[in-house]
Tab-separated table of C-alpha atoms in Angstrom:
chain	number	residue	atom	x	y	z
T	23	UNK	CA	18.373	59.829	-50.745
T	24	UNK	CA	16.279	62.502	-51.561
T	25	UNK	CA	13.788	59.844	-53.496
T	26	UNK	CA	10.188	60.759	-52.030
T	27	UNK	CA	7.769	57.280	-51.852
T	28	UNK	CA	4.575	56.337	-50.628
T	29	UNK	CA	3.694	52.810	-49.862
T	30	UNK	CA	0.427	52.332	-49.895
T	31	UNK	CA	-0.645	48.852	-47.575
T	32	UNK	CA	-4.384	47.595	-48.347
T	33	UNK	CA	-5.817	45.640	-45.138
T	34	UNK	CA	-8.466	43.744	-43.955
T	35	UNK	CA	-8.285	42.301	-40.455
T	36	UNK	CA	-4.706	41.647	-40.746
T	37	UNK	CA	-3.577	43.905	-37.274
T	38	UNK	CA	-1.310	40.999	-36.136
T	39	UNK	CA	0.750	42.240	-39.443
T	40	UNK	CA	0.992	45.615	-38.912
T	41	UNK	CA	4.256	46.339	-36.331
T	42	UNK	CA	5.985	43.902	-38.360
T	43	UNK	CA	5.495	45.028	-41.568
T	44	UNK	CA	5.906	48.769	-40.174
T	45	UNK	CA	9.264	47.858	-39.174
T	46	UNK	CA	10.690	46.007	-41.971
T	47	UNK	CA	9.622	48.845	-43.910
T	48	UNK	CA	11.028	51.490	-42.583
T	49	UNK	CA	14.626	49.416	-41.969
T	50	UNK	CA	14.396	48.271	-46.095
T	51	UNK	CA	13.410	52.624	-47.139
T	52	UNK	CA	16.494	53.696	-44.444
T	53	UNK	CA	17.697	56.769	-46.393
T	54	UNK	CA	14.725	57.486	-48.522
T	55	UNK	CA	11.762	60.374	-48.024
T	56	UNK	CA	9.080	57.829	-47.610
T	57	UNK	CA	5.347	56.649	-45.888
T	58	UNK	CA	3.492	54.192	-45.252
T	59	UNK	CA	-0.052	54.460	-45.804
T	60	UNK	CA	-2.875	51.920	-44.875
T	61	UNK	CA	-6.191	52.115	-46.478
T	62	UNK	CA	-8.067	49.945	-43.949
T	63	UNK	CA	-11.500	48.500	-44.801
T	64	UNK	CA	-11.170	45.806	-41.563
T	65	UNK	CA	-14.121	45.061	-39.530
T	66	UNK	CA	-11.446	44.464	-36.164
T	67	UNK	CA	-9.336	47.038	-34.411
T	68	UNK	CA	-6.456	47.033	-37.720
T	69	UNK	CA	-6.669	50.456	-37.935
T	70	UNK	CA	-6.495	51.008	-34.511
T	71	UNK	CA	-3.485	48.976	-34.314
T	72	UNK	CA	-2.009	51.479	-37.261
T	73	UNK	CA	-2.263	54.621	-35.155
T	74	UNK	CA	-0.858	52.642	-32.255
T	75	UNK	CA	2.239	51.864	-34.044
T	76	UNK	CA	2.570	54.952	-36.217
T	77	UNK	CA	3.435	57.090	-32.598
T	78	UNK	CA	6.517	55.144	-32.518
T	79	UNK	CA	7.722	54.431	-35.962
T	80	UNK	CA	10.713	55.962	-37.771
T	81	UNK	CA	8.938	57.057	-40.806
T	82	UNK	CA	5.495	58.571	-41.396
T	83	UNK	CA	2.929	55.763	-40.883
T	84	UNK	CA	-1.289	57.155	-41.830
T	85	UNK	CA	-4.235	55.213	-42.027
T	86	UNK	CA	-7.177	55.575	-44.018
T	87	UNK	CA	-10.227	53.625	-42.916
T	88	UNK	CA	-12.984	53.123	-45.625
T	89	UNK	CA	-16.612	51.884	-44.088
T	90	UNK	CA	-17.607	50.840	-47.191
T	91	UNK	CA	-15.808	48.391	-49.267
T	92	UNK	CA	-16.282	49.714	-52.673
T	93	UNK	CA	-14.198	48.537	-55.688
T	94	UNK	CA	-12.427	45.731	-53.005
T	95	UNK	CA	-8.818	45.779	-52.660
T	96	UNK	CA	-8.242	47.446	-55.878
T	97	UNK	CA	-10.356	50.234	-54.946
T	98	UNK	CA	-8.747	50.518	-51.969
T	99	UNK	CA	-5.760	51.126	-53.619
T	100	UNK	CA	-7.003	53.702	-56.114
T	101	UNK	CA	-8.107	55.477	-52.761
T	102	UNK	CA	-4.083	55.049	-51.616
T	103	UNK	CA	-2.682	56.466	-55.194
T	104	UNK	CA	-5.137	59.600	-55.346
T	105	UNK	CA	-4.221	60.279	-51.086
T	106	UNK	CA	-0.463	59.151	-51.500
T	107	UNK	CA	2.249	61.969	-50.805
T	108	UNK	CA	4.711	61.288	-53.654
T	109	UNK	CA	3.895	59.962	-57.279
T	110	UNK	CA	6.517	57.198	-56.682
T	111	UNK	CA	3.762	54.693	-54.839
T	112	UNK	CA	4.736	50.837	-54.359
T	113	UNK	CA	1.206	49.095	-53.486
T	114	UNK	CA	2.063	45.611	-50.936
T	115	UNK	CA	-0.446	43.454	-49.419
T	116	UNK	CA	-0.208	43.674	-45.701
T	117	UNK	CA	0.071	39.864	-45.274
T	118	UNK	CA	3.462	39.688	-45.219
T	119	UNK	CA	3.781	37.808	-48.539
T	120	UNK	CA	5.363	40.310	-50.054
T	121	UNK	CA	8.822	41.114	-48.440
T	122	UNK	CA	8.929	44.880	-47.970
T	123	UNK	CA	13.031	44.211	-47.928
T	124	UNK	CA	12.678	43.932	-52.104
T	125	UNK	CA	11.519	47.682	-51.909
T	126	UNK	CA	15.167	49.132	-52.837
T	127	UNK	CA	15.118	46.874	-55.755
T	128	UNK	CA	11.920	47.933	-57.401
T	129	UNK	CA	12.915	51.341	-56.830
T	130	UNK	CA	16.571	50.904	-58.340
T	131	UNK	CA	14.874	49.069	-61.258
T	132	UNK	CA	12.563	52.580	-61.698
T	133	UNK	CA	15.730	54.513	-61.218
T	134	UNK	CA	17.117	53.366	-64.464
T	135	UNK	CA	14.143	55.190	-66.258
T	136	UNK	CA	12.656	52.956	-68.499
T	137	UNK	CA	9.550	51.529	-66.601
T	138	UNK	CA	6.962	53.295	-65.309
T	139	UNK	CA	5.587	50.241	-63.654
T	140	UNK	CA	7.960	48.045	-61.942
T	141	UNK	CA	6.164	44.218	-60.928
T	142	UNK	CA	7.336	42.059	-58.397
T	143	UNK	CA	7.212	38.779	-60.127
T	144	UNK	CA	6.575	35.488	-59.208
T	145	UNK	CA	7.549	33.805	-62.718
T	146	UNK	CA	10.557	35.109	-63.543
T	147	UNK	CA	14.384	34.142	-63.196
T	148	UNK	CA	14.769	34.336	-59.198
T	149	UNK	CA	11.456	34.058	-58.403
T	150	UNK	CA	9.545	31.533	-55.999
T	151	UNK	CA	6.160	30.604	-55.707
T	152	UNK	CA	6.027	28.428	-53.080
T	153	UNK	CA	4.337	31.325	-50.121
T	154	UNK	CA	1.062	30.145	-52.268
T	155	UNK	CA	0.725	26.637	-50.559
T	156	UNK	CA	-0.856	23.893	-52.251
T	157	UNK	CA	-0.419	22.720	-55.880
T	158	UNK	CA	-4.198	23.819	-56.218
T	159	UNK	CA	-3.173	27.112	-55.562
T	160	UNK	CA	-0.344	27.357	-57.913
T	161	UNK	CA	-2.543	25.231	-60.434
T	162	UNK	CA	-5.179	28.300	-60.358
T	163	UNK	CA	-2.827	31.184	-60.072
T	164	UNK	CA	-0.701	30.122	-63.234
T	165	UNK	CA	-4.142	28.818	-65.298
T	166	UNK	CA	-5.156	32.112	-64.236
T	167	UNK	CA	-2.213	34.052	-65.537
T	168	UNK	CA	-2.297	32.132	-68.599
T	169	UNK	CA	-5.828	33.067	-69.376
T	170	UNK	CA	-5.144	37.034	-68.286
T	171	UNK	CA	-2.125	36.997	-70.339
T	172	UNK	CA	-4.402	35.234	-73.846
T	173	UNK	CA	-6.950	37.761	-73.534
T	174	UNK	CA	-4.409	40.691	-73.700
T	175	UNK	CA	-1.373	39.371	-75.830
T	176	UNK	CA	-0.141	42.562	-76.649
T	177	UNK	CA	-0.582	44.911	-73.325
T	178	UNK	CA	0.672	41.891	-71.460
T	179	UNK	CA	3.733	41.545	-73.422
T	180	UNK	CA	6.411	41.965	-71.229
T	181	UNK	CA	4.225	40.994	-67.807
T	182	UNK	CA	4.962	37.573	-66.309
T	183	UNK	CA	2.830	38.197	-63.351
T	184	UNK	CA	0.159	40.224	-64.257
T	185	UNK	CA	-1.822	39.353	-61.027
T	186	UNK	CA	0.693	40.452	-58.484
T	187	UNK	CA	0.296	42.398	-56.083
T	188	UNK	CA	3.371	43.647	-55.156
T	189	UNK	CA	4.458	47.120	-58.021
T	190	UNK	CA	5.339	49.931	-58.593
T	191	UNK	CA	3.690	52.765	-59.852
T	192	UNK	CA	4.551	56.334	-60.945
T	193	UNK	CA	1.414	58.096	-60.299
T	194	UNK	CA	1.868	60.534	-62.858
T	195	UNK	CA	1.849	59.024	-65.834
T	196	UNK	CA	-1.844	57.536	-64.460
T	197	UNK	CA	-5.286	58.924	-65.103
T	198	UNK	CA	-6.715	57.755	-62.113
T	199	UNK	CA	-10.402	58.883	-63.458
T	200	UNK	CA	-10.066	55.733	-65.873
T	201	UNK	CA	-9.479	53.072	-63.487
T	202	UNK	CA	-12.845	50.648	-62.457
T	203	UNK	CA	-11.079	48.452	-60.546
T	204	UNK	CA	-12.791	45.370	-58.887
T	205	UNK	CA	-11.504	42.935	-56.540
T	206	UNK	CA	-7.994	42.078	-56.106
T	207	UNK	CA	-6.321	42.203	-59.495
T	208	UNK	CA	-5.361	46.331	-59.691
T	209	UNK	CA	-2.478	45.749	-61.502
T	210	UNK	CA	-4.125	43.830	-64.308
T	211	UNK	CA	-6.619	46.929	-64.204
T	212	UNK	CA	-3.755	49.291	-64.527
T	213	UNK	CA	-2.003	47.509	-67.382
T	214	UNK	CA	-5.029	46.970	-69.367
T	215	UNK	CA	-6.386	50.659	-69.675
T	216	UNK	CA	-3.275	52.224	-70.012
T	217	UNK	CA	-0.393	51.831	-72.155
T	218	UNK	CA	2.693	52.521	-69.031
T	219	UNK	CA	5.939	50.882	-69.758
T	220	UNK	CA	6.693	47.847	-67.284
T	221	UNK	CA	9.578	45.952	-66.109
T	222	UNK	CA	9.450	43.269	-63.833
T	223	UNK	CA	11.829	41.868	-61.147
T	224	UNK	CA	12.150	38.566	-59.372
T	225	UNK	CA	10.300	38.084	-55.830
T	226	UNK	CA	10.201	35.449	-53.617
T	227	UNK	CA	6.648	34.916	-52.692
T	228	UNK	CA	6.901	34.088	-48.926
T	229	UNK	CA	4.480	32.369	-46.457
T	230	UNK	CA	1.501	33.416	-44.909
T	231	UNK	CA	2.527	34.541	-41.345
T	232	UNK	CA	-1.180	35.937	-40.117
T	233	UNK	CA	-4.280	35.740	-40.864
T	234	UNK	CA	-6.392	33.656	-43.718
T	235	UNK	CA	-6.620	34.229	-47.461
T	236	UNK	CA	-9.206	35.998	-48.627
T	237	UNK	CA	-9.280	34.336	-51.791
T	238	UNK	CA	-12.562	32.359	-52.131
T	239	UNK	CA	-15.312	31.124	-55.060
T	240	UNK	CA	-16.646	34.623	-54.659
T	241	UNK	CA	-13.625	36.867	-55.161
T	242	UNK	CA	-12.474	33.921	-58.272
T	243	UNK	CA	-16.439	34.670	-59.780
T	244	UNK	CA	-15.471	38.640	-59.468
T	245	UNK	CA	-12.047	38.134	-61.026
T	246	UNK	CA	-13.580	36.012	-64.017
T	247	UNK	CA	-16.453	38.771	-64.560
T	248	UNK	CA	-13.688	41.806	-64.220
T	249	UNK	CA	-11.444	40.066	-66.735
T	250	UNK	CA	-14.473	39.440	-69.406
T	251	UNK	CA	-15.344	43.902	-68.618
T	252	UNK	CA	-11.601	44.709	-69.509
T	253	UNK	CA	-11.499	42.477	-72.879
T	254	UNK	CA	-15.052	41.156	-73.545
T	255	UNK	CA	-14.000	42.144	-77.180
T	256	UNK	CA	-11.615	39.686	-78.623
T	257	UNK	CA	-12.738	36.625	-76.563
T	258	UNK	CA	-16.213	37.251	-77.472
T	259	UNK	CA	-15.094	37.400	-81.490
T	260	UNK	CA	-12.859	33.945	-80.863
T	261	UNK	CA	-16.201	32.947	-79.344
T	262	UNK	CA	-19.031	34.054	-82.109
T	263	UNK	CA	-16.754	32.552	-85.185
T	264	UNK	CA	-16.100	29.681	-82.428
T	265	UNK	CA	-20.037	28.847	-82.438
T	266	UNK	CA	-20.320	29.619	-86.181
T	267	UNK	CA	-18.042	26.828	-86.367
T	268	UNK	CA	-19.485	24.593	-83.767
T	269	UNK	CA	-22.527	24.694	-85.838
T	270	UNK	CA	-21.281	23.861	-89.231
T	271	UNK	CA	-19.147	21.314	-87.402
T	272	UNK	CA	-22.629	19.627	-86.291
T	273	UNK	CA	-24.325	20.707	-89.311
T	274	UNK	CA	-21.590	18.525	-91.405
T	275	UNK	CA	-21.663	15.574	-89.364
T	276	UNK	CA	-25.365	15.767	-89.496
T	277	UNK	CA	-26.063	15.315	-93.117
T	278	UNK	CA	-22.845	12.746	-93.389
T	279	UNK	CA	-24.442	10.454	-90.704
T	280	UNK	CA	-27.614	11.506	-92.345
T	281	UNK	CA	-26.458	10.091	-95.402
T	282	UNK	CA	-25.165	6.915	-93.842
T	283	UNK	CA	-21.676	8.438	-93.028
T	284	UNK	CA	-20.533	6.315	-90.250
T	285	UNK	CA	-20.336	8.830	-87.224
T	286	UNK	CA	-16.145	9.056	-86.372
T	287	UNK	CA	-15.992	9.510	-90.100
T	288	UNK	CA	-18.404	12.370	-89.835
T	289	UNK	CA	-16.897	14.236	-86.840
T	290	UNK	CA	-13.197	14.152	-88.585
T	291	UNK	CA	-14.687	15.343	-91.687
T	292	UNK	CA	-16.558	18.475	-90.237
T	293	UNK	CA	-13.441	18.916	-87.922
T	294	UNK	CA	-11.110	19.725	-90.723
T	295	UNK	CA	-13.640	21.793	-92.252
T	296	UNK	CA	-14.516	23.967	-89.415
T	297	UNK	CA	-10.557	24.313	-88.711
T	298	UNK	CA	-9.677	25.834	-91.859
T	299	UNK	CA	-12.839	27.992	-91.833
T	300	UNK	CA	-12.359	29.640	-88.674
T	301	UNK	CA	-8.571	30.118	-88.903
T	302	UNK	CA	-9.587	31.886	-91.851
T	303	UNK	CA	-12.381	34.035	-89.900
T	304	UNK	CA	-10.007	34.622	-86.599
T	305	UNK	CA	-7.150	35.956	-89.276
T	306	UNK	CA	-9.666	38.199	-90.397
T	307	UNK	CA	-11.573	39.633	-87.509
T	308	UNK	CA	-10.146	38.344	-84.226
T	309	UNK	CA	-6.052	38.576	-84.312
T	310	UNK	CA	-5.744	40.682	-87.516
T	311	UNK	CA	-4.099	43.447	-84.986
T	312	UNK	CA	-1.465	41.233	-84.195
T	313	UNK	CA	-0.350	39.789	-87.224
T	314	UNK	CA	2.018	42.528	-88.452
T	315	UNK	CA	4.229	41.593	-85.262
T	316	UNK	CA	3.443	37.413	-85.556
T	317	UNK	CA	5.444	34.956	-87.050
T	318	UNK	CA	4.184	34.174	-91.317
T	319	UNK	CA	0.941	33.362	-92.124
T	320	UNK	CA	1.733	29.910	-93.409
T	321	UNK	CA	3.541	29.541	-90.443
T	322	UNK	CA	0.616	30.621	-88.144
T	323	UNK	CA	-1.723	28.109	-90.009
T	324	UNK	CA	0.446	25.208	-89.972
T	325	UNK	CA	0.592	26.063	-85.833
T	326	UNK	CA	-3.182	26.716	-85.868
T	327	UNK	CA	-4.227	23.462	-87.808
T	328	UNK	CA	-1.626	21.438	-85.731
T	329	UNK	CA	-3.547	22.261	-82.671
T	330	UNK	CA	-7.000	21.918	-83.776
T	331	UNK	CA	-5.837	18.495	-85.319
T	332	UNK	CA	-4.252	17.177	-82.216
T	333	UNK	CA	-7.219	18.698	-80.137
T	334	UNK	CA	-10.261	17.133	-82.558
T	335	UNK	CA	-7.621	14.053	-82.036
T	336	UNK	CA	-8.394	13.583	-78.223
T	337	UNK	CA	-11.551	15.412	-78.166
T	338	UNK	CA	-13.320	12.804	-80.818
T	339	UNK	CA	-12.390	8.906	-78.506
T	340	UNK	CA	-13.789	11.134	-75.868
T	341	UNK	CA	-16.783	12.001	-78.088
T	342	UNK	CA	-17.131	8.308	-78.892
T	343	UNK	CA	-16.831	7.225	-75.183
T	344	UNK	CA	-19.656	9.455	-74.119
T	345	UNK	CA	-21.856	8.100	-77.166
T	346	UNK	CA	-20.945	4.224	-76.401
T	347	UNK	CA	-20.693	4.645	-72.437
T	348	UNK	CA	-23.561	7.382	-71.846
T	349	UNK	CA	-25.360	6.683	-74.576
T	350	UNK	CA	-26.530	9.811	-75.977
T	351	UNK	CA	-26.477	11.073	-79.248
T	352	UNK	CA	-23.362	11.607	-80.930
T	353	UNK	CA	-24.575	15.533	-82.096
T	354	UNK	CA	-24.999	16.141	-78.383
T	355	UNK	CA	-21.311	14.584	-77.635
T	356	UNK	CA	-19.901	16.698	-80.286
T	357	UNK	CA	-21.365	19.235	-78.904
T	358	UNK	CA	-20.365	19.156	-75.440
T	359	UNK	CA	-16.648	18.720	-76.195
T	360	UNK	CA	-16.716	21.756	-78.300
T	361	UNK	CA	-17.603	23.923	-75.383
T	362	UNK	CA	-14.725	22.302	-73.038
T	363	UNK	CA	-12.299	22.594	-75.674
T	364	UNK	CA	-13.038	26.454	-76.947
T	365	UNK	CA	-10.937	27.553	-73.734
T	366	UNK	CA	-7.959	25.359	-75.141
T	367	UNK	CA	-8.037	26.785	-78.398
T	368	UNK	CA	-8.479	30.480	-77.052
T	369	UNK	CA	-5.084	30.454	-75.180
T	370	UNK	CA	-3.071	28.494	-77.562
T	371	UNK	CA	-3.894	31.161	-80.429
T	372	UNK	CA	-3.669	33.926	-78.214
T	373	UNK	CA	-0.471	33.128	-76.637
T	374	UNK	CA	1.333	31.168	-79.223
T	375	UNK	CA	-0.016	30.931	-82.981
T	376	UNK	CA	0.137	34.969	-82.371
T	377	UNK	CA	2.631	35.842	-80.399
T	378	UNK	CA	5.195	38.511	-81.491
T	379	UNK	CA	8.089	37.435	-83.104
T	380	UNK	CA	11.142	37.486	-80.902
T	381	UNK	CA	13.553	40.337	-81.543
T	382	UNK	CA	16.690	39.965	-83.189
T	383	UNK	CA	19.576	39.135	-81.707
T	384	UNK	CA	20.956	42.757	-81.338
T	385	UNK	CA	17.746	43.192	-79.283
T	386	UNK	CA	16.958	46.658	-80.862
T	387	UNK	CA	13.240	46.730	-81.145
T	388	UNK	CA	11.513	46.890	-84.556
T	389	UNK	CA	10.602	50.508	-86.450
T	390	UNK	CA	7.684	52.562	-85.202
T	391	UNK	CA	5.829	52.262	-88.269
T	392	UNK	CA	2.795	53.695	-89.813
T	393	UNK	CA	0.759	49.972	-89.277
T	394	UNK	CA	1.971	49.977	-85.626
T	395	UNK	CA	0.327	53.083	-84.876
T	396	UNK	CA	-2.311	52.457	-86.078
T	397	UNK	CA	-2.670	49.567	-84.382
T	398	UNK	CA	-1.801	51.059	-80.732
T	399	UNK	CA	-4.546	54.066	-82.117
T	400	UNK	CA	-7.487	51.248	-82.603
T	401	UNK	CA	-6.094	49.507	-79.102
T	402	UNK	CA	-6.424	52.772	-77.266
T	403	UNK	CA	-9.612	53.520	-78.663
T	404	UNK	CA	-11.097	50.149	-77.765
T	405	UNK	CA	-9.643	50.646	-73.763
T	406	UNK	CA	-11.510	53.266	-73.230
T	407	UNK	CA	-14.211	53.330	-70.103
T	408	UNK	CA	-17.326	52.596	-70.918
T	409	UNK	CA	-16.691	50.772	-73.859
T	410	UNK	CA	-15.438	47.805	-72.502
């Protein structure tokens, strides 16, 4: 084939790796005018090992070693797309996770020339998470994806996996000025400032064969802080009208227990209050860009005062407990179980009471309108660097 690729392979101390993933590499691209090209920010011999391998192998193998680790693995890829050959890139970890025989298929998917990203993903039809180990680490990888998908409802879309690591890219429809990637998640950094097409196809997430994880409390603290830089926005709305209401929640249930209100009483009472107010306040200043594509608004209420109800349900015996076991105040109860159960509320609006309406069942997408456009105008503007 005459396609041209570069796939760019971000290491650190992971030379056990290399001749293996070299050669599956070059067997899966037989055909194609590809590379392989390491950006190496190892403190061992990795990129040592590279140039070993790359006087043998069947396909041109370079290395690119970085002695300072700025922007972490995703700025070690940015360094990969701006020094790749072709503008068809596919970024892999060089663990071995990723099976470098799926490259054919996110190329074919490309091919077809709707997607100008193409995911390896571990959530869809076909795919397997089990290369991630314990249940801890699939518990924090999907609560994870959960919470990246909530805070961007709309770029995220069509992404089941917006954390992989495993895509690809076509380097020319990037601006590779706007990327500020830190840590591991580049793909979530690509998606998020730009508005590229994506489709997604299954992979099957395999074991670690070398090496440790370099996930830790560190890189999960860096991930957290990135994710708040891309869309500090829209949480930090949910979260203003969220303390608004956590304060005439405890404001209510003050001056009803004040007033010799017994306390549950009070708490359900400023519960239904503080529901209807700030669905009222998110319609207006937090989601009112996605309304237009979500379901009614009676509908969206019902779904919104269901939760809260069911929520304020559990959270208040566990209010109670605190008050009767711990034996603090119940204002300071309330209080604490409105913090724990913000995060709740976040997702379930974000990802449900919000999301877009499902297409009809000829699957033709809706009308470009005028609202729409302005709506990806005021999105666009808001992505921009420096105003995140």
């Amino acid at each position: 084939m005459d396609t041209k690729v570069t796939v760019i392979v971000p290491t650190f101390n992971e030379r056990e790796n290399v001749a293996e993933l070299v050669a599956r590499t070059a067997a899966a691209l037989t055909g194609y005018d590809a590379e392989i090209l390491f950006v190496d920010d190892s403190s061992d011999d990795t990129a040592d090992e590279v140039a070993r391998v790359a006087a043998d192998a069947p396909l041109p193998v370079r290395v690119i070693h970085r002695d300072e680790n700025t922007g972490g693995l995703g700025g070690a890829v940015v360094v990969g797309l701006e020094a790749a050959a072709s503008d068809l890139c596919v970024v892999m970890d060089g663990d071995l996770q990723h099976p470098p025989e799926l490259l054919p298929v996110l190329l074919a998917r490309q091919a077809e020339g709707d997607a100008d990203v193409v995911a390896a993903s571990r959530y869809i039809g076909g795919g397997d998470t089990s290369g991630l180990g314990t249940a801890v680490r699939f518990g924090v990888s999907r609560a994870a994806t959960w919470l990246t998908r909530a805070m961007f409802p709309i770029r995220l879309a069509r992404s089941t996996d917006p954390m992989t690591g495993f895509f690809l890219v076509d380097r020319s429809r990037l601006d590779l000025s706007t990327l500020q990637p830190q840590g591991f998640k580049i793909l979530l950094e690509i998606l998020a400032r730009t508005d590229l097409r994506i489709a997604e196809v299954p992979m099957e997430f395999a074991e670690r064969r070398h090496g440790t994880s370099k996930a830790s409390l560190r890189q999960g603290g860096t991930f957290i802080a990135h994710l708040a830089r891309l869309r500090f926005g829209k949480m930090s709305l949910f979260a203003l009208i969220g303390a608004v209401g956590a304060v005439a929640n405890l404001a209510i249930m003050w001056l009803l227990t004040a007033a010799g209100v017994p306390y549950i009483w009070a708490a359900i009472i400023g519960a239904v209050v503080t529901i209807v107010g700030n669905f009222l306040l998110q319609e207006r200043f937090v989601f009112a860009d996605m309304r237009t594509n979500a379901r009614g608004v009676w509908q969206r209420f019902a779904a919104s005062f269901a939760f809260n109800s069911i929520e304020a349900a559990l959270r208040i015996p566990v209010m109670a407990l605190m008050v009767e076991t711990w034996h603090i105040s119940s204002v300071l109860a309330t209080g604490l179980s409105l913090i724990v159960a913000f995060f709740a509320r976040f997702l379930f609006h974000s990802l449900v009471v919000y999301a877009p309406r499902r297409r009809g069942q000829s699957g033709e997408p809706k009308p470009d309108t005028a609202t729409l456009r302005i709506i990806r105008a005021i999105d666009e503007e808001a992505m921009r660097p420096g105003e995140l």
